[in-house]
Amino acid sequence: MTVASKKPRTDPPAPAKCKPCKGTGEVSRTVRVGRKHRPVGEQTGMCLSCFGTGHAPTE
């Protein structure tokens, strides 16, 4: 009886990065104020595509 050799262990592939946040989990939005809605700065928030994980959503 022969012993079967074990296959080398492979790591699972890394998940793809989310496109809107580029893998950071945060996106920037322009803050607008006043009657003319002039931009005054940016505010960061959680990416709603990946919910802050940075990985591309799976279907």
PDB file of C-alpha atoms in Angstrom:
ATOM      1  CA  MET A   1       0.000   0.000   0.000  1.00  0.00           C
ATOM      2  CA  THR A   2       1.405   3.390  -0.952  1.00  0.00           C
ATOM      3  CA  VAL A   3       0.799   6.671   0.815  1.00  0.00           C
ATOM      4  CA  ALA A   4      -0.588   9.459  -1.306  1.00  0.00           C
ATOM      5  CA  SER A   5       1.376  12.668  -1.132  1.00  0.00           C
ATOM      6  CA  LYS A   6      -0.452  15.752   0.062  1.00  0.00           C
ATOM      7  CA  LYS A   7      -1.087  18.639  -2.279  1.00  0.00           C
ATOM      8  CA  PRO A   8       0.618  21.887  -1.351  1.00  0.00           C
ATOM      9  CA  ARG A   9      -1.693  24.219   0.514  1.00  0.00           C
ATOM     10  CA  THR A  10      -2.744  27.278  -1.465  1.00  0.00           C
ATOM     11  CA  ASP A  11      -4.027  30.493   0.032  1.00  0.00           C
ATOM     12  CA  PRO A  12      -7.440  31.686  -1.103  1.00  0.00           C
ATOM     13  CA  PRO A  13      -7.352  34.586  -3.565  1.00  0.00           C
ATOM     14  CA  ALA A  14      -7.523  38.066  -2.057  1.00  0.00           C
ATOM     15  CA  PRO A  15     -10.941  39.683  -2.417  1.00  0.00           C
ATOM     16  CA  ALA A  16     -11.246  42.400  -5.033  1.00  0.00           C
ATOM     17  CA  LYS A  17     -11.204  46.040  -3.936  1.00  0.00           C
ATOM     18  CA  CYS A  18     -14.376  48.096  -3.994  1.00  0.00           C
ATOM     19  CA  LYS A  19     -14.385  50.545  -6.926  1.00  0.00           C
ATOM     20  CA  PRO A  20     -16.155  53.588  -5.383  1.00  0.00           C
ATOM     21  CA  CYS A  21     -13.903  53.741  -2.299  1.00  0.00           C
ATOM     22  CA  LYS A  22     -10.798  52.125  -3.864  1.00  0.00           C
ATOM     23  CA  GLY A  23     -10.562  49.674  -0.962  1.00  0.00           C
ATOM     24  CA  THR A  24     -10.452  52.219   1.864  1.00  0.00           C
ATOM     25  CA  GLY A  25     -14.051  51.841   3.051  1.00  0.00           C
ATOM     26  CA  GLU A  26     -14.609  55.606   3.061  1.00  0.00           C
ATOM     27  CA  VAL A  27     -15.854  58.013   0.406  1.00  0.00           C
ATOM     28  CA  SER A  28     -15.753  61.809   0.297  1.00  0.00           C
ATOM     29  CA  ARG A  29     -18.791  63.963  -0.399  1.00  0.00           C
ATOM     30  CA  THR A  30     -18.815  67.680  -1.165  1.00  0.00           C
ATOM     31  CA  VAL A  31     -20.515  69.775   1.522  1.00  0.00           C
ATOM     32  CA  ARG A  32     -22.664  72.570   0.085  1.00  0.00           C
ATOM     33  CA  VAL A  33     -24.071  75.479   2.074  1.00  0.00           C
ATOM     34  CA  GLY A  34     -26.133  78.580   1.491  1.00  0.00           C
ATOM     35  CA  ARG A  35     -28.828  79.564  -0.898  1.00  0.00           C
ATOM     36  CA  LYS A  36     -26.543  79.144  -3.913  1.00  0.00           C
ATOM     37  CA  HIS A  37     -25.300  75.744  -2.666  1.00  0.00           C
ATOM     38  CA  ARG A  38     -21.664  76.733  -2.873  1.00  0.00           C
ATOM     39  CA  PRO A  39     -19.138  74.006  -1.999  1.00  0.00           C
ATOM     40  CA  VAL A  40     -17.190  74.673   1.213  1.00  0.00           C
ATOM     41  CA  GLY A  41     -15.355  71.395   1.768  1.00  0.00           C
ATOM     42  CA  GLU A  42     -15.584  67.639   1.869  1.00  0.00           C
ATOM     43  CA  GLN A  43     -16.916  65.199   4.420  1.00  0.00           C
ATOM     44  CA  THR A  44     -15.927  61.538   4.613  1.00  0.00           C
ATOM     45  CA  GLY A  45     -18.359  58.766   5.304  1.00  0.00           C
ATOM     46  CA  MET A  46     -18.768  55.019   5.091  1.00  0.00           C
ATOM     47  CA  CYS A  47     -18.933  53.541   1.604  1.00  0.00           C
ATOM     48  CA  LEU A  48     -22.462  52.270   0.990  1.00  0.00           C
ATOM     49  CA  SER A  49     -21.327  49.886  -1.726  1.00  0.00           C
ATOM     50  CA  CYS A  50     -19.162  47.716   0.536  1.00  0.00           C
ATOM     51  CA  PHE A  51     -20.434  48.968   3.943  1.00  0.00           C
ATOM     52  CA  GLY A  52     -16.944  50.029   4.982  1.00  0.00           C
ATOM     53  CA  THR A  53     -15.136  46.724   4.405  1.00  0.00           C
ATOM     54  CA  GLY A  54     -13.227  47.820   1.291  1.00  0.00           C
ATOM     55  CA  HIS A  55     -13.992  44.559  -0.529  1.00  0.00           C
ATOM     56  CA  ALA A  56     -16.042  44.434  -3.691  1.00  0.00           C
ATOM     57  CA  PRO A  57     -19.629  43.288  -3.076  1.00  0.00           C
ATOM     58  CA  THR A  58     -20.436  39.763  -4.205  1.00  0.00           C
ATOM     59  CA  GLU A  59     -23.535  39.005  -6.185  1.00  0.00           C
TER      60      GLU A  59
END
